[in-house]
mmCIF file of C-alpha atoms in Angstrom:
data_model
loop_
_atom_site.group_PDB
_atom_site.id
_atom_site.type_symbol
_atom_site.label_atom_id
_atom_site.label_comp_id
_atom_site.label_asym_id
_atom_site.label_seq_id
_atom_site.Cartn_x
_atom_site.Cartn_y
_atom_site.Cartn_z
ATOM 1 C CA ARG A 8 -0.037 0.001 0.023
ATOM 2 C CA ARG A 9 2.835 2.444 0.765
ATOM 3 C CA LEU A 10 3.929 2.264 -2.969
ATOM 4 C CA VAL A 11 0.588 3.839 -3.947
ATOM 5 C CA LEU A 12 0.577 7.681 -3.591
ATOM 6 C CA ASP A 13 -1.919 10.458 -3.981
ATOM 7 C CA GLY A 14 -2.994 10.916 -7.630
ATOM 8 C CA ASP A 15 -1.958 7.393 -8.875
ATOM 9 C CA LEU A 16 -4.433 5.725 -11.206
ATOM 10 C CA ILE A 17 -6.087 2.534 -10.005
ATOM 11 C CA ALA A 18 -7.091 0.546 -13.155
ATOM 12 C CA ILE A 19 -9.438 -2.213 -12.178
ATOM 13 C CA ARG A 20 -9.801 -5.395 -14.148
ATOM 14 C CA PRO A 21 -12.577 -7.536 -12.527
ATOM 15 C CA THR A 22 -12.939 -11.046 -13.832
ATOM 16 C CA HIS A 23 -16.677 -11.724 -13.477
ATOM 17 C CA GLY A 24 -20.152 -10.160 -13.842
ATOM 18 C CA GLY A 25 -22.280 -9.588 -16.819
ATOM 19 C CA TRP A 26 -21.884 -5.846 -16.867
ATOM 20 C CA VAL A 27 -18.110 -6.080 -16.585
ATOM 21 C CA GLN A 28 -17.902 -8.553 -19.499
ATOM 22 C CA LEU A 29 -20.031 -6.248 -21.629
ATOM 23 C CA VAL A 30 -17.790 -3.237 -20.819
ATOM 24 C CA GLN A 31 -14.646 -5.326 -21.480
ATOM 25 C CA TRP A 32 -16.016 -6.585 -24.809
ATOM 26 C CA ALA A 33 -17.152 -3.148 -25.990
ATOM 27 C CA THR A 34 -13.825 -1.489 -25.052
ATOM 28 C CA ARG A 35 -11.649 -4.510 -25.984
ATOM 29 C CA SER A 36 -9.787 -4.094 -22.716
ATOM 30 C CA ALA A 37 -9.385 -5.984 -19.389
ATOM 31 C CA TYR A 38 -9.904 -2.658 -17.585
ATOM 32 C CA SER A 39 -13.566 -1.903 -16.818
ATOM 33 C CA HIS A 40 -13.150 0.768 -14.124
ATOM 34 C CA CYS A 41 -10.703 3.229 -12.661
ATOM 35 C CA ALA A 42 -10.165 5.494 -9.688
ATOM 36 C CA ILE A 43 -7.489 7.901 -8.324
ATOM 37 C CA ALA A 44 -5.655 7.040 -5.136
ATOM 38 C CA LEU A 45 -5.950 9.484 -2.155
ATOM 39 C CA TRP A 46 -4.474 9.099 1.332
ATOM 40 C CA LEU A 47 -6.661 10.336 4.159
ATOM 41 C CA GLU A 48 -5.974 9.861 7.909
ATOM 42 C CA ASP A 49 -3.552 6.950 7.290
ATOM 43 C CA GLY A 50 -6.039 5.154 5.125
ATOM 44 C CA LEU A 51 -5.812 4.561 1.336
ATOM 45 C CA TRP A 52 -8.969 5.532 -0.590
ATOM 46 C CA ALA A 53 -10.183 5.350 -4.186
ATOM 47 C CA ALA A 54 -11.741 8.583 -5.438
ATOM 48 C CA GLU A 55 -14.120 7.446 -8.158
ATOM 49 C CA MET A 56 -17.378 7.600 -9.990
ATOM 50 C CA ASP A 57 -19.661 4.795 -8.564
ATOM 51 C CA GLY A 58 -22.352 4.494 -11.176
ATOM 52 C CA ALA A 59 -24.299 7.431 -9.558
ATOM 53 C CA LYS A 60 -21.864 10.074 -8.447
ATOM 54 C CA ASN A 61 -18.311 10.960 -7.382
ATOM 55 C CA VAL A 62 -17.397 9.139 -4.131
ATOM 56 C CA LEU A 63 -14.481 7.949 -1.899
ATOM 57 C CA VAL A 64 -14.248 4.231 -1.308
ATOM 58 C CA PRO A 65 -11.598 2.534 0.960
ATOM 59 C CA LEU A 66 -9.209 0.755 -1.426
ATOM 60 C CA SER A 67 -9.580 -2.308 0.792
ATOM 61 C CA GLN A 68 -12.972 -2.804 -0.884
ATOM 62 C CA TYR A 69 -10.960 -3.819 -4.025
ATOM 63 C CA ALA A 70 -8.696 -6.290 -2.130
ATOM 64 C CA GLN A 71 -10.241 -9.279 -3.829
ATOM 65 C CA THR A 72 -10.353 -7.649 -7.280
ATOM 66 C CA PRO A 73 -7.431 -7.543 -9.739
ATOM 67 C CA PHE A 74 -6.091 -4.072 -10.449
ATOM 68 C CA ASP A 75 -2.981 -2.250 -11.578
ATOM 69 C CA VAL A 76 -1.632 1.084 -10.209
ATOM 70 C CA PHE A 77 -0.125 3.607 -12.542
ATOM 71 C CA PRO A 78 1.977 6.623 -11.417
ATOM 72 C CA CYS A 79 0.275 10.077 -11.297
ATOM 73 C CA PRO A 80 1.503 12.044 -14.283
ATOM 74 C CA VAL A 81 1.350 15.577 -12.646
ATOM 75 C CA ASP A 82 1.909 17.358 -9.364
ATOM 76 C CA ARG A 83 0.308 15.091 -6.736
ATOM 77 C CA ALA A 84 -0.584 18.063 -4.452
ATOM 78 C CA LEU A 85 -2.580 19.665 -7.303
ATOM 79 C CA VAL A 86 -4.438 16.429 -8.002
ATOM 80 C CA ARG A 87 -5.208 15.859 -4.288
ATOM 81 C CA ASP A 88 -6.510 19.449 -3.904
ATOM 82 C CA ASP A 89 -8.623 19.101 -7.046
ATOM 83 C CA ILE A 90 -10.147 15.826 -5.826
ATOM 84 C CA LEU A 91 -11.025 17.245 -2.384
ATOM 85 C CA VAL A 92 -12.646 20.283 -3.985
ATOM 86 C CA THR A 93 -14.578 18.144 -6.455
ATOM 87 C CA LEU A 94 -15.798 15.772 -3.807
ATOM 88 C CA ARG A 95 -17.486 18.686 -2.068
ATOM 89 C CA GLY A 96 -19.658 19.062 -5.073
ATOM 90 C CA HIS A 97 -21.722 16.569 -7.021
ATOM 91 C CA ILE A 98 -20.791 15.036 -10.444
ATOM 92 C CA SER A 99 -23.356 12.608 -11.714
ATOM 93 C CA TYR A 100 -22.343 9.437 -13.460
ATOM 94 C CA ASP A 101 -23.014 9.614 -17.245
ATOM 95 C CA TRP A 102 -24.625 6.409 -18.360
ATOM 96 C CA THR A 103 -25.215 8.097 -21.756
ATOM 97 C CA ASP A 104 -21.446 8.235 -22.168
ATOM 98 C CA ILE A 105 -21.325 4.368 -21.748
ATOM 99 C CA ALA A 106 -23.832 4.133 -24.602
ATOM 100 C CA ARG A 107 -21.860 6.622 -26.697
ATOM 101 C CA LEU A 108 -18.620 4.632 -26.081
ATOM 102 C CA ALA A 109 -20.325 1.388 -27.225
ATOM 103 C CA LEU A 110 -21.716 3.079 -30.339
ATOM 104 C CA ASN A 111 -18.328 4.542 -31.099
ATOM 105 C CA ARG A 112 -16.508 1.165 -30.636
ATOM 106 C CA ILE A 113 -19.072 -0.952 -32.462
ATOM 107 C CA LEU A 114 -20.538 1.426 -35.125
ATOM 108 C CA ARG A 115 -17.841 4.139 -35.200
ATOM 109 C CA VAL A 116 -20.371 6.865 -34.305
ATOM 110 C CA PRO A 117 -18.232 9.979 -33.514
ATOM 111 C CA LEU A 118 -17.812 11.015 -29.886
ATOM 112 C CA PRO A 119 -19.065 14.385 -28.692
ATOM 113 C CA ALA A 120 -17.044 16.981 -26.851
ATOM 114 C CA VAL A 121 -16.559 16.299 -23.181
ATOM 115 C CA ASP A 122 -19.175 17.541 -20.721
ATOM 116 C CA ASP A 123 -17.870 17.950 -17.204
ATOM 117 C CA SER A 124 -21.281 18.010 -15.464
ATOM 118 C CA LYS A 125 -21.711 14.231 -15.942
ATOM 119 C CA MET A 126 -18.778 11.724 -16.406
ATOM 120 C CA ILE A 127 -17.774 8.119 -16.358
ATOM 121 C CA CYS A 128 -14.820 6.988 -14.144
ATOM 122 C CA SER A 129 -12.101 7.251 -16.706
ATOM 123 C CA SER A 130 -13.262 10.676 -18.022
ATOM 124 C CA TRP A 131 -13.272 11.943 -14.473
ATOM 125 C CA ALA A 132 -9.729 10.623 -13.829
ATOM 126 C CA ALA A 133 -8.402 12.154 -17.068
ATOM 127 C CA TRP A 134 -10.336 15.470 -16.355
ATOM 128 C CA THR A 135 -8.827 15.653 -12.915
ATOM 129 C CA TRP A 136 -5.220 15.287 -14.253
ATOM 130 C CA LEU A 137 -5.906 17.644 -17.166
ATOM 131 C CA ARG A 138 -7.073 20.375 -14.790
ATOM 132 C CA SER A 139 -3.772 19.819 -12.886
ATOM 133 C CA GLY A 140 -1.619 20.270 -16.042
ATOM 134 C CA TRP A 141 -1.416 16.763 -17.542
ATOM 135 C CA LYS A 142 -0.234 16.535 -21.171
ATOM 136 C CA PRO A 143 -1.242 13.029 -22.272
ATOM 137 C CA ALA A 144 1.366 10.964 -24.189
ATOM 138 C CA GLY A 145 -0.821 10.503 -27.255
ATOM 139 C CA ARG A 146 -4.394 11.089 -28.309
ATOM 140 C CA LEU A 147 -7.046 11.004 -25.661
ATOM 141 C CA PRO A 148 -10.705 10.751 -26.829
ATOM 142 C CA SER A 149 -13.259 13.169 -25.361
ATOM 143 C CA ILE A 150 -14.835 10.203 -23.575
ATOM 144 C CA ALA A 151 -11.869 7.978 -22.705
ATOM 145 C CA THR A 152 -12.156 4.335 -21.533
ATOM 146 C CA PRO A 153 -9.937 3.191 -18.650
ATOM 147 C CA ALA A 154 -7.592 1.489 -21.161
ATOM 148 C CA GLU A 155 -7.238 4.700 -23.101
ATOM 149 C CA VAL A 156 -6.370 6.710 -19.956
ATOM 150 C CA VAL A 157 -3.743 3.948 -19.174
ATOM 151 C CA ALA A 158 -2.295 4.195 -22.665
ATOM 152 C CA ALA A 159 -2.195 7.995 -22.505
ATOM 153 C CA LEU A 160 -0.121 7.662 -19.375
ATOM 154 C CA GLY A 161 2.597 5.812 -21.291
ATOM 155 C CA ALA A 162 3.824 4.161 -18.109
ATOM 156 C CA GLU A 163 4.075 0.651 -16.677
ATOM 157 C CA PRO A 164 2.106 -0.294 -13.540
ATOM 158 C CA ILE A 165 3.960 0.333 -10.259
ATOM 159 C CA VAL A 166 1.751 -2.037 -8.317
ATOM 160 C CA THR A 167 -0.301 -5.075 -9.411
ATOM 161 C CA ASN A 168 -2.973 -6.646 -7.232
ATOM 162 C CA GLU A 169 -3.609 -10.336 -8.065
ATOM 163 C CA PRO A 170 -5.800 -11.813 -5.272
#
């Protein structure tokens, strides 16, 4: 746990569940969810979008789920401050973006410009880093999948959880 620092990306690759398999098939990736690491009061948390809104979840909730951790690409203090400010507000989960991603991947329907009032997990992670000065290593779509955010980092995992 001490290898994971504020701002690191937690790319989650669950192995079962109908929704998970559908997301993995549509995005052609093992990653179906992501979050940003945040230390609070000696505990490691995942700042994420939970299917309804932006939340904090103890990373221990993912102890039995495979995931990879990638290093934060920008100033960790800026990311931490941005997350804490954002969590005081409300960002709704954008189920429409899931449909847009599926249509884009399957039928090549163009993606719209990003809308920061509603987001999916990976768009929120990228948006948080972009607001903190991130310059992605490559093209990042307006609605990025967890795998596209990982690819734009251009880094290898620093931690892998294989329960």
